[in-house]
Amino acid sequence: MSRPRILVINPNSNTTVTKGLEDALKPLNFADGPEIACTTLAEGPYGIESQADVDSVAMPLRRLIESDNSASAFVIACYSDPGLHVCREGTDRPVFGIAECGVLTAMTRAETFGVIAIAQRSIRRHIRYLRQMGLMDRLAGERPLNMSVAETASGEGTLAKMIEVGRALKEEDGAGAIVMGCAGMARLRRGLEDALQIPVIDPTQAATAMALGTVQLSRN
């Protein structure tokens, strides 16, 4: 049998974010397990930072998934879970959204969680999604970095700012775990967890781990 493949899709066109995802997912890429491949949605915006950006990639994501005949599962690597439901509608293979998976993982690690957003205007969109999922009672708070996706993926001062915001979520808001609210933050998970001394969830790792388990179990 050929090795199964999990396709992790970065819906923005910033290849630095995709490279960060590849690095963050290396611990899950076992030699005898499913291949984890990361790709960039070329027609996506450079950063998904508004509802218009979210909506603009839904159908391109679906077309990409429908045209891929080799993947056993897909991960949409953007914290707004763009196109998640329309993509699930277009395939019988599992599609995982990183926000949904990241939050569910955080709730297995702590009673309450906080979210670090890239910008203030992202928070309203995230809160609406959490309300739809019925999870507002587990949210301690969400605070912004007020940076762009590109800055979080490559900026030198990103970790220091994330530690500052994460500490406020922990000490002032009472968060028992932190969810990083942007795929571009993936490379900083370990450093942030070491600084805060509470669980820090990279949602792309969480979603890919769920996809890996699903694909592996389907083989046995």
JSON list of C-alpha atoms in Angstrom, two decimals:
[
{"chain": "A", "resi": 1, "resn": "MET", "atom": "CA", "xyz": [0.00, 0.00, 0.00]},
{"chain": "A", "resi": 2, "resn": "SER", "atom": "CA", "xyz": [1.20, 3.54, -0.75]},
{"chain": "A", "resi": 3, "resn": "ARG", "atom": "CA", "xyz": [1.87, 5.88, 2.14]},
{"chain": "A", "resi": 4, "resn": "PRO", "atom": "CA", "xyz": [-1.23, 7.97, 3.02]},
{"chain": "A", "resi": 5, "resn": "ARG", "atom": "CA", "xyz": [-0.90, 11.74, 2.68]},
{"chain": "A", "resi": 6, "resn": "ILE", "atom": "CA", "xyz": [-2.26, 14.60, 4.78]},
{"chain": "A", "resi": 7, "resn": "LEU", "atom": "CA", "xyz": [-2.37, 17.91, 2.91]},
{"chain": "A", "resi": 8, "resn": "VAL", "atom": "CA", "xyz": [-1.96, 21.00, 5.10]},
{"chain": "A", "resi": 9, "resn": "ILE", "atom": "CA", "xyz": [-3.10, 24.08, 3.19]},
{"chain": "A", "resi": 10, "resn": "ASN", "atom": "CA", "xyz": [-1.95, 27.60, 4.01]},
{"chain": "A", "resi": 11, "resn": "PRO", "atom": "CA", "xyz": [-4.80, 29.71, 2.56]},
{"chain": "A", "resi": 12, "resn": "ASN", "atom": "CA", "xyz": [-2.67, 32.84, 2.30]},
{"chain": "A", "resi": 13, "resn": "SER", "atom": "CA", "xyz": [0.04, 33.32, -0.32]},
{"chain": "A", "resi": 14, "resn": "ASN", "atom": "CA", "xyz": [2.86, 33.99, 2.16]},
{"chain": "A", "resi": 15, "resn": "THR", "atom": "CA", "xyz": [5.33, 31.12, 1.69]},
{"chain": "A", "resi": 16, "resn": "THR", "atom": "CA", "xyz": [7.16, 32.10, 4.90]},
{"chain": "A", "resi": 17, "resn": "VAL", "atom": "CA", "xyz": [4.05, 30.99, 6.79]},
{"chain": "A", "resi": 18, "resn": "THR", "atom": "CA", "xyz": [4.05, 27.70, 4.88]},
{"chain": "A", "resi": 19, "resn": "LYS", "atom": "CA", "xyz": [7.71, 27.10, 5.74]},
{"chain": "A", "resi": 20, "resn": "GLY", "atom": "CA", "xyz": [6.92, 27.76, 9.40]},
{"chain": "A", "resi": 21, "resn": "LEU", "atom": "CA", "xyz": [4.14, 25.17, 9.23]},
{"chain": "A", "resi": 22, "resn": "GLU", "atom": "CA", "xyz": [6.51, 22.61, 7.72]},
{"chain": "A", "resi": 23, "resn": "ASP", "atom": "CA", "xyz": [8.98, 23.16, 10.56]},
{"chain": "A", "resi": 24, "resn": "ALA", "atom": "CA", "xyz": [6.28, 23.00, 13.24]},
{"chain": "A", "resi": 25, "resn": "LEU", "atom": "CA", "xyz": [4.86, 19.75, 11.86]},
{"chain": "A", "resi": 26, "resn": "LYS", "atom": "CA", "xyz": [8.17, 17.86, 11.56]},
{"chain": "A", "resi": 27, "resn": "PRO", "atom": "CA", "xyz": [7.63, 16.06, 14.92]},
{"chain": "A", "resi": 28, "resn": "LEU", "atom": "CA", "xyz": [4.44, 14.51, 13.47]},
{"chain": "A", "resi": 29, "resn": "ASN", "atom": "CA", "xyz": [6.04, 13.32, 10.23]},
{"chain": "A", "resi": 30, "resn": "PHE", "atom": "CA", "xyz": [6.89, 9.74, 11.23]},
{"chain": "A", "resi": 31, "resn": "ALA", "atom": "CA", "xyz": [8.76, 7.57, 8.72]},
{"chain": "A", "resi": 32, "resn": "ASP", "atom": "CA", "xyz": [6.10, 4.84, 8.84]},
{"chain": "A", "resi": 33, "resn": "GLY", "atom": "CA", "xyz": [3.13, 7.18, 9.27]},
{"chain": "A", "resi": 34, "resn": "PRO", "atom": "CA", "xyz": [1.17, 9.33, 6.84]},
{"chain": "A", "resi": 35, "resn": "GLU", "atom": "CA", "xyz": [3.14, 11.85, 4.82]},
{"chain": "A", "resi": 36, "resn": "ILE", "atom": "CA", "xyz": [2.42, 15.42, 5.94]},
{"chain": "A", "resi": 37, "resn": "ALA", "atom": "CA", "xyz": [2.67, 17.81, 3.00]},
{"chain": "A", "resi": 38, "resn": "CYS", "atom": "CA", "xyz": [2.24, 21.58, 3.26]},
{"chain": "A", "resi": 39, "resn": "THR", "atom": "CA", "xyz": [1.11, 23.73, 0.36]},
{"chain": "A", "resi": 40, "resn": "THR", "atom": "CA", "xyz": [0.34, 27.40, -0.27]},
{"chain": "A", "resi": 41, "resn": "LEU", "atom": "CA", "xyz": [-2.89, 28.67, -1.84]},
{"chain": "A", "resi": 42, "resn": "ALA", "atom": "CA", "xyz": [-1.30, 30.82, -4.54]},
{"chain": "A", "resi": 43, "resn": "GLU", "atom": "CA", "xyz": [-4.45, 32.87, -5.18]},
{"chain": "A", "resi": 44, "resn": "GLY", "atom": "CA", "xyz": [-4.95, 33.72, -1.51]},
{"chain": "A", "resi": 45, "resn": "PRO", "atom": "CA", "xyz": [-4.22, 37.15, -0.01]},
{"chain": "A", "resi": 46, "resn": "TYR", "atom": "CA", "xyz": [-0.79, 37.70, 1.54]},
{"chain": "A", "resi": 47, "resn": "GLY", "atom": "CA", "xyz": [-2.43, 37.53, 4.97]},
{"chain": "A", "resi": 48, "resn": "ILE", "atom": "CA", "xyz": [-5.97, 36.61, 6.01]},
{"chain": "A", "resi": 49, "resn": "GLU", "atom": "CA", "xyz": [-6.84, 39.49, 8.30]},
{"chain": "A", "resi": 50, "resn": "SER", "atom": "CA", "xyz": [-10.50, 40.36, 7.59]},
{"chain": "A", "resi": 51, "resn": "GLN", "atom": "CA", "xyz": [-13.83, 38.69, 6.91]},
{"chain": "A", "resi": 52, "resn": "ALA", "atom": "CA", "xyz": [-13.43, 39.65, 3.26]},
{"chain": "A", "resi": 53, "resn": "ASP", "atom": "CA", "xyz": [-10.12, 37.76, 3.18]},
{"chain": "A", "resi": 54, "resn": "VAL", "atom": "CA", "xyz": [-11.77, 34.76, 4.83]},
{"chain": "A", "resi": 55, "resn": "ASP", "atom": "CA", "xyz": [-14.64, 34.70, 2.34]},
{"chain": "A", "resi": 56, "resn": "SER", "atom": "CA", "xyz": [-12.34, 35.19, -0.67]},
{"chain": "A", "resi": 57, "resn": "VAL", "atom": "CA", "xyz": [-10.50, 31.89, -0.18]},
{"chain": "A", "resi": 58, "resn": "ALA", "atom": "CA", "xyz": [-13.48, 29.59, 0.50]},
{"chain": "A", "resi": 59, "resn": "MET", "atom": "CA", "xyz": [-14.12, 28.48, -3.08]},
{"chain": "A", "resi": 60, "resn": "PRO", "atom": "CA", "xyz": [-10.43, 28.37, -4.11]},
{"chain": "A", "resi": 61, "resn": "LEU", "atom": "CA", "xyz": [-9.87, 26.05, -1.15]},
{"chain": "A", "resi": 62, "resn": "ARG", "atom": "CA", "xyz": [-12.75, 23.85, -2.21]},
{"chain": "A", "resi": 63, "resn": "ARG", "atom": "CA", "xyz": [-11.46, 23.66, -5.78]},
{"chain": "A", "resi": 64, "resn": "LEU", "atom": "CA", "xyz": [-7.99, 22.72, -4.53]},
{"chain": "A", "resi": 65, "resn": "ILE", "atom": "CA", "xyz": [-9.40, 19.96, -2.33]},
{"chain": "A", "resi": 66, "resn": "GLU", "atom": "CA", "xyz": [-11.72, 18.65, -5.04]},
{"chain": "A", "resi": 67, "resn": "SER", "atom": "CA", "xyz": [-8.84, 18.51, -7.53]},
{"chain": "A", "resi": 68, "resn": "ASP", "atom": "CA", "xyz": [-6.49, 16.62, -5.18]},
{"chain": "A", "resi": 69, "resn": "ASN", "atom": "CA", "xyz": [-7.00, 12.89, -5.61]},
{"chain": "A", "resi": 70, "resn": "SER", "atom": "CA", "xyz": [-4.11, 11.69, -3.45]},
{"chain": "A", "resi": 71, "resn": "ALA", "atom": "CA", "xyz": [-4.67, 13.16, 0.01]},
{"chain": "A", "resi": 72, "resn": "SER", "atom": "CA", "xyz": [-6.40, 11.07, 2.68]},
{"chain": "A", "resi": 73, "resn": "ALA", "atom": "CA", "xyz": [-7.22, 14.15, 4.80]},
{"chain": "A", "resi": 74, "resn": "PHE", "atom": "CA", "xyz": [-6.89, 17.93, 4.66]},
{"chain": "A", "resi": 75, "resn": "VAL", "atom": "CA", "xyz": [-6.02, 20.62, 7.20]},
{"chain": "A", "resi": 76, "resn": "ILE", "atom": "CA", "xyz": [-7.01, 24.25, 6.56]},
{"chain": "A", "resi": 77, "resn": "ALA", "atom": "CA", "xyz": [-4.21, 26.16, 8.29]},
{"chain": "A", "resi": 78, "resn": "CYS", "atom": "CA", "xyz": [-5.82, 29.49, 9.10]},
{"chain": "A", "resi": 79, "resn": "TYR", "atom": "CA", "xyz": [-7.32, 30.33, 12.49]},
{"chain": "A", "resi": 80, "resn": "SER", "atom": "CA", "xyz": [-10.53, 31.66, 10.91]},
{"chain": "A", "resi": 81, "resn": "ASP", "atom": "CA", "xyz": [-11.24, 28.16, 9.46]},
{"chain": "A", "resi": 82, "resn": "PRO", "atom": "CA", "xyz": [-12.05, 29.70, 6.05]},
{"chain": "A", "resi": 83, "resn": "GLY", "atom": "CA", "xyz": [-14.20, 27.55, 3.79]},
{"chain": "A", "resi": 84, "resn": "LEU", "atom": "CA", "xyz": [-14.30, 24.71, 6.31]},
{"chain": "A", "resi": 85, "resn": "HIS", "atom": "CA", "xyz": [-17.91, 23.71, 5.77]},
{"chain": "A", "resi": 86, "resn": "VAL", "atom": "CA", "xyz": [-18.01, 24.27, 2.01]},
{"chain": "A", "resi": 87, "resn": "CYS", "atom": "CA", "xyz": [-14.85, 22.15, 1.72]},
{"chain": "A", "resi": 88, "resn": "ARG", "atom": "CA", "xyz": [-16.37, 19.38, 3.84]},
{"chain": "A", "resi": 89, "resn": "GLU", "atom": "CA", "xyz": [-19.38, 19.49, 1.57]},
{"chain": "A", "resi": 90, "resn": "GLY", "atom": "CA", "xyz": [-17.14, 18.95, -1.47]},
{"chain": "A", "resi": 91, "resn": "THR", "atom": "CA", "xyz": [-15.35, 15.77, -0.37]},
{"chain": "A", "resi": 92, "resn": "ASP", "atom": "CA", "xyz": [-15.92, 12.55, 1.54]},
{"chain": "A", "resi": 93, "resn": "ARG", "atom": "CA", "xyz": [-12.42, 12.80, 3.01]},
{"chain": "A", "resi": 94, "resn": "PRO", "atom": "CA", "xyz": [-11.98, 14.47, 6.43]},
{"chain": "A", "resi": 95, "resn": "VAL", "atom": "CA", "xyz": [-11.24, 18.20, 6.50]},
{"chain": "A", "resi": 96, "resn": "PHE", "atom": "CA", "xyz": [-9.92, 19.74, 9.71]},
{"chain": "A", "resi": 97, "resn": "GLY", "atom": "CA", "xyz": [-10.00, 23.44, 10.64]},
{"chain": "A", "resi": 98, "resn": "ILE", "atom": "CA", "xyz": [-7.22, 24.57, 12.94]},
{"chain": "A", "resi": 99, "resn": "ALA", "atom": "CA", "xyz": [-9.35, 26.91, 15.08]},
{"chain": "A", "resi": 100, "resn": "GLU", "atom": "CA", "xyz": [-11.89, 24.18, 15.83]},
{"chain": "A", "resi": 101, "resn": "CYS", "atom": "CA", "xyz": [-9.16, 21.63, 16.59]},
{"chain": "A", "resi": 102, "resn": "GLY", "atom": "CA", "xyz": [-6.99, 24.06, 18.56]},
{"chain": "A", "resi": 103, "resn": "VAL", "atom": "CA", "xyz": [-9.82, 25.09, 20.88]},
{"chain": "A", "resi": 104, "resn": "LEU", "atom": "CA", "xyz": [-10.96, 21.50, 21.42]},
{"chain": "A", "resi": 105, "resn": "THR", "atom": "CA", "xyz": [-7.39, 20.52, 22.29]},
{"chain": "A", "resi": 106, "resn": "ALA", "atom": "CA", "xyz": [-7.05, 23.43, 24.72]},
{"chain": "A", "resi": 107, "resn": "MET", "atom": "CA", "xyz": [-10.16, 22.29, 26.56]},
{"chain": "A", "resi": 108, "resn": "THR", "atom": "CA", "xyz": [-8.52, 18.91, 27.21]},
{"chain": "A", "resi": 109, "resn": "ARG", "atom": "CA", "xyz": [-5.61, 20.68, 28.90]},
{"chain": "A", "resi": 110, "resn": "ALA", "atom": "CA", "xyz": [-7.33, 23.29, 31.05]},
{"chain": "A", "resi": 111, "resn": "GLU", "atom": "CA", "xyz": [-10.71, 24.43, 32.29]},
{"chain": "A", "resi": 112, "resn": "THR", "atom": "CA", "xyz": [-10.33, 27.82, 30.58]},
{"chain": "A", "resi": 113, "resn": "PHE", "atom": "CA", "xyz": [-8.28, 29.01, 27.63]},
{"chain": "A", "resi": 114, "resn": "GLY", "atom": "CA", "xyz": [-7.11, 32.30, 26.21]},
{"chain": "A", "resi": 115, "resn": "VAL", "atom": "CA", "xyz": [-6.42, 33.20, 22.59]},
{"chain": "A", "resi": 116, "resn": "ILE", "atom": "CA", "xyz": [-3.66, 35.39, 21.21]},
{"chain": "A", "resi": 117, "resn": "ALA", "atom": "CA", "xyz": [-5.00, 37.15, 18.10]},
{"chain": "A", "resi": 118, "resn": "ILE", "atom": "CA", "xyz": [-2.91, 38.94, 15.50]},
{"chain": "A", "resi": 119, "resn": "ALA", "atom": "CA", "xyz": [-5.05, 42.09, 15.62]},
{"chain": "A", "resi": 120, "resn": "GLN", "atom": "CA", "xyz": [-7.97, 43.64, 17.48]},
{"chain": "A", "resi": 121, "resn": "ARG", "atom": "CA", "xyz": [-10.26, 43.36, 14.47]},
{"chain": "A", "resi": 122, "resn": "SER", "atom": "CA", "xyz": [-9.72, 39.58, 14.35]},
{"chain": "A", "resi": 123, "resn": "ILE", "atom": "CA", "xyz": [-11.23, 39.14, 17.81]},
{"chain": "A", "resi": 124, "resn": "ARG", "atom": "CA", "xyz": [-14.82, 39.87, 16.82]},
{"chain": "A", "resi": 125, "resn": "ARG", "atom": "CA", "xyz": [-14.59, 37.21, 14.11]},
{"chain": "A", "resi": 126, "resn": "HIS", "atom": "CA", "xyz": [-13.10, 34.66, 16.51]},
{"chain": "A", "resi": 127, "resn": "ILE", "atom": "CA", "xyz": [-15.67, 35.38, 19.22]},
{"chain": "A", "resi": 128, "resn": "ARG", "atom": "CA", "xyz": [-18.51, 34.91, 16.74]},
{"chain": "A", "resi": 129, "resn": "TYR", "atom": "CA", "xyz": [-17.08, 31.50, 15.84]},
{"chain": "A", "resi": 130, "resn": "LEU", "atom": "CA", "xyz": [-16.70, 30.45, 19.48]},
{"chain": "A", "resi": 131, "resn": "ARG", "atom": "CA", "xyz": [-20.28, 31.54, 20.15]},
{"chain": "A", "resi": 132, "resn": "GLN", "atom": "CA", "xyz": [-21.48, 29.40, 17.24]},
{"chain": "A", "resi": 133, "resn": "MET", "atom": "CA", "xyz": [-19.61, 26.43, 18.73]},
{"chain": "A", "resi": 134, "resn": "GLY", "atom": "CA", "xyz": [-21.18, 27.09, 22.16]},
{"chain": "A", "resi": 135, "resn": "LEU", "atom": "CA", "xyz": [-17.81, 27.46, 23.91]},
{"chain": "A", "resi": 136, "resn": "MET", "atom": "CA", "xyz": [-17.93, 30.98, 25.31]},
{"chain": "A", "resi": 137, "resn": "ASP", "atom": "CA", "xyz": [-18.12, 29.74, 28.90]},
{"chain": "A", "resi": 138, "resn": "ARG", "atom": "CA", "xyz": [-14.64, 28.21, 28.53]},
{"chain": "A", "resi": 139, "resn": "LEU", "atom": "CA", "xyz": [-13.00, 31.32, 27.08]},
{"chain": "A", "resi": 140, "resn": "ALA", "atom": "CA", "xyz": [-11.01, 33.31, 29.63]},
{"chain": "A", "resi": 141, "resn": "GLY", "atom": "CA", "xyz": [-10.23, 36.06, 27.14]},
{"chain": "A", "resi": 142, "resn": "GLU", "atom": "CA", "xyz": [-8.68, 36.99, 23.82]},
{"chain": "A", "resi": 143, "resn": "ARG", "atom": "CA", "xyz": [-6.04, 39.69, 23.38]},
{"chain": "A", "resi": 144, "resn": "PRO", "atom": "CA", "xyz": [-4.34, 41.04, 20.24]},
{"chain": "A", "resi": 145, "resn": "LEU", "atom": "CA", "xyz": [-0.69, 41.41, 19.27]},
{"chain": "A", "resi": 146, "resn": "ASN", "atom": "CA", "xyz": [-1.69, 44.16, 16.82]},
{"chain": "A", "resi": 147, "resn": "MET", "atom": "CA", "xyz": [0.72, 42.82, 14.22]},
{"chain": "A", "resi": 148, "resn": "SER", "atom": "CA", "xyz": [0.21, 41.55, 10.66]},
{"chain": "A", "resi": 149, "resn": "VAL", "atom": "CA", "xyz": [0.36, 37.90, 9.64]},
{"chain": "A", "resi": 150, "resn": "ALA", "atom": "CA", "xyz": [3.64, 38.62, 7.87]},
{"chain": "A", "resi": 151, "resn": "GLU", "atom": "CA", "xyz": [5.11, 40.19, 11.02]},
{"chain": "A", "resi": 152, "resn": "THR", "atom": "CA", "xyz": [4.12, 37.27, 13.23]},
{"chain": "A", "resi": 153, "resn": "ALA", "atom": "CA", "xyz": [5.70, 34.83, 10.76]},
{"chain": "A", "resi": 154, "resn": "SER", "atom": "CA", "xyz": [9.06, 36.58, 10.50]},
{"chain": "A", "resi": 155, "resn": "GLY", "atom": "CA", "xyz": [9.27, 39.49, 12.93]},
{"chain": "A", "resi": 156, "resn": "GLU", "atom": "CA", "xyz": [12.17, 39.48, 15.41]},
{"chain": "A", "resi": 157, "resn": "GLY", "atom": "CA", "xyz": [10.12, 40.86, 18.30]},
{"chain": "A", "resi": 158, "resn": "THR", "atom": "CA", "xyz": [7.14, 38.56, 17.92]},
{"chain": "A", "resi": 159, "resn": "LEU", "atom": "CA", "xyz": [7.96, 36.14, 20.73]},
{"chain": "A", "resi": 160, "resn": "ALA", "atom": "CA", "xyz": [8.50, 38.92, 23.28]},
{"chain": "A", "resi": 161, "resn": "LYS", "atom": "CA", "xyz": [5.16, 40.47, 22.38]},
{"chain": "A", "resi": 162, "resn": "MET", "atom": "CA", "xyz": [3.44, 37.09, 22.56]},
{"chain": "A", "resi": 163, "resn": "ILE", "atom": "CA", "xyz": [4.88, 36.47, 26.01]},
{"chain": "A", "resi": 164, "resn": "GLU", "atom": "CA", "xyz": [3.58, 39.87, 27.16]},
{"chain": "A", "resi": 165, "resn": "VAL", "atom": "CA", "xyz": [0.07, 39.17, 25.83]},
{"chain": "A", "resi": 166, "resn": "GLY", "atom": "CA", "xyz": [0.10, 35.55, 26.99]},
{"chain": "A", "resi": 167, "resn": "ARG", "atom": "CA", "xyz": [1.10, 36.58, 30.52]},
{"chain": "A", "resi": 168, "resn": "ALA", "atom": "CA", "xyz": [-1.85, 39.00, 30.66]},
{"chain": "A", "resi": 169, "resn": "LEU", "atom": "CA", "xyz": [-4.20, 36.22, 29.53]},
{"chain": "A", "resi": 170, "resn": "LYS", "atom": "CA", "xyz": [-2.82, 33.95, 32.25]},
{"chain": "A", "resi": 171, "resn": "GLU", "atom": "CA", "xyz": [-2.45, 36.37, 35.15]},
{"chain": "A", "resi": 172, "resn": "GLU", "atom": "CA", "xyz": [-5.23, 38.88, 34.51]},
{"chain": "A", "resi": 173, "resn": "ASP", "atom": "CA", "xyz": [-7.83, 36.83, 32.63]},
{"chain": "A", "resi": 174, "resn": "GLY", "atom": "CA", "xyz": [-7.25, 33.47, 34.32]},
{"chain": "A", "resi": 175, "resn": "ALA", "atom": "CA", "xyz": [-6.44, 31.39, 31.24]},
{"chain": "A", "resi": 176, "resn": "GLY", "atom": "CA", "xyz": [-5.20, 27.89, 32.04]},
{"chain": "A", "resi": 177, "resn": "ALA", "atom": "CA", "xyz": [-4.05, 27.27, 28.46]},
{"chain": "A", "resi": 178, "resn": "ILE", "atom": "CA", "xyz": [-3.23, 29.48, 25.49]},
{"chain": "A", "resi": 179, "resn": "VAL", "atom": "CA", "xyz": [-4.26, 28.99, 21.86]},
{"chain": "A", "resi": 180, "resn": "MET", "atom": "CA", "xyz": [-2.12, 30.76, 19.27]},
{"chain": "A", "resi": 181, "resn": "GLY", "atom": "CA", "xyz": [-4.67, 32.46, 17.02]},
{"chain": "A", "resi": 182, "resn": "CYS", "atom": "CA", "xyz": [-2.72, 32.49, 13.76]},
{"chain": "A", "resi": 183, "resn": "ALA", "atom": "CA", "xyz": [-0.91, 29.80, 11.76]},
{"chain": "A", "resi": 184, "resn": "GLY", "atom": "CA", "xyz": [2.02, 32.20, 11.34]},
{"chain": "A", "resi": 185, "resn": "MET", "atom": "CA", "xyz": [2.83, 31.85, 15.04]},
{"chain": "A", "resi": 186, "resn": "ALA", "atom": "CA", "xyz": [3.63, 28.13, 14.76]},
{"chain": "A", "resi": 187, "resn": "ARG", "atom": "CA", "xyz": [7.41, 28.42, 15.17]},
{"chain": "A", "resi": 188, "resn": "LEU", "atom": "CA", "xyz": [7.05, 30.15, 18.55]},
{"chain": "A", "resi": 189, "resn": "ARG", "atom": "CA", "xyz": [4.94, 27.62, 20.46]},
{"chain": "A", "resi": 190, "resn": "ARG", "atom": "CA", "xyz": [7.70, 26.05, 22.53]},
{"chain": "A", "resi": 191, "resn": "GLY", "atom": "CA", "xyz": [9.29, 29.36, 23.50]},
{"chain": "A", "resi": 192, "resn": "LEU", "atom": "CA", "xyz": [5.94, 30.76, 24.60]},
{"chain": "A", "resi": 193, "resn": "GLU", "atom": "CA", "xyz": [5.08, 27.66, 26.63]},
{"chain": "A", "resi": 194, "resn": "ASP", "atom": "CA", "xyz": [8.46, 27.72, 28.37]},
{"chain": "A", "resi": 195, "resn": "ALA", "atom": "CA", "xyz": [7.93, 31.36, 29.31]},
{"chain": "A", "resi": 196, "resn": "LEU", "atom": "CA", "xyz": [4.33, 31.04, 30.52]},
{"chain": "A", "resi": 197, "resn": "GLN", "atom": "CA", "xyz": [4.53, 27.60, 32.18]},
{"chain": "A", "resi": 198, "resn": "ILE", "atom": "CA", "xyz": [1.03, 26.63, 31.04]},
{"chain": "A", "resi": 199, "resn": "PRO", "atom": "CA", "xyz": [0.00, 24.60, 27.97]},
{"chain": "A", "resi": 200, "resn": "VAL", "atom": "CA", "xyz": [0.30, 26.49, 24.68]},
{"chain": "A", "resi": 201, "resn": "ILE", "atom": "CA", "xyz": [-1.57, 25.03, 21.72]},
{"chain": "A", "resi": 202, "resn": "ASP", "atom": "CA", "xyz": [-0.42, 25.53, 18.16]},
{"chain": "A", "resi": 203, "resn": "PRO", "atom": "CA", "xyz": [-3.72, 24.88, 16.35]},
{"chain": "A", "resi": 204, "resn": "THR", "atom": "CA", "xyz": [-2.07, 23.57, 13.19]},
{"chain": "A", "resi": 205, "resn": "GLN", "atom": "CA", "xyz": [-0.21, 20.94, 15.20]},
{"chain": "A", "resi": 206, "resn": "ALA", "atom": "CA", "xyz": [-3.48, 20.09, 16.99]},
{"chain": "A", "resi": 207, "resn": "ALA", "atom": "CA", "xyz": [-5.44, 19.73, 13.74]},
{"chain": "A", "resi": 208, "resn": "THR", "atom": "CA", "xyz": [-2.71, 17.73, 12.03]},
{"chain": "A", "resi": 209, "resn": "ALA", "atom": "CA", "xyz": [-2.44, 15.41, 15.03]},
{"chain": "A", "resi": 210, "resn": "MET", "atom": "CA", "xyz": [-6.19, 14.76, 14.77]},
{"chain": "A", "resi": 211, "resn": "ALA", "atom": "CA", "xyz": [-5.87, 14.16, 11.04]},
{"chain": "A", "resi": 212, "resn": "LEU", "atom": "CA", "xyz": [-2.95, 11.81, 11.61]},
{"chain": "A", "resi": 213, "resn": "GLY", "atom": "CA", "xyz": [-4.90, 9.77, 14.15]},
{"chain": "A", "resi": 214, "resn": "THR", "atom": "CA", "xyz": [-7.92, 9.58, 11.85]},
{"chain": "A", "resi": 215, "resn": "VAL", "atom": "CA", "xyz": [-5.87, 8.43, 8.87]},
{"chain": "A", "resi": 216, "resn": "GLN", "atom": "CA", "xyz": [-3.79, 5.93, 10.85]},
{"chain": "A", "resi": 217, "resn": "LEU", "atom": "CA", "xyz": [-6.82, 4.34, 12.48]},
{"chain": "A", "resi": 218, "resn": "SER", "atom": "CA", "xyz": [-8.55, 4.01, 9.10]},
{"chain": "A", "resi": 219, "resn": "ARG", "atom": "CA", "xyz": [-5.65, 1.80, 7.95]},
{"chain": "A", "resi": 220, "resn": "ASN", "atom": "CA", "xyz": [-6.25, -0.83, 10.66]}
]
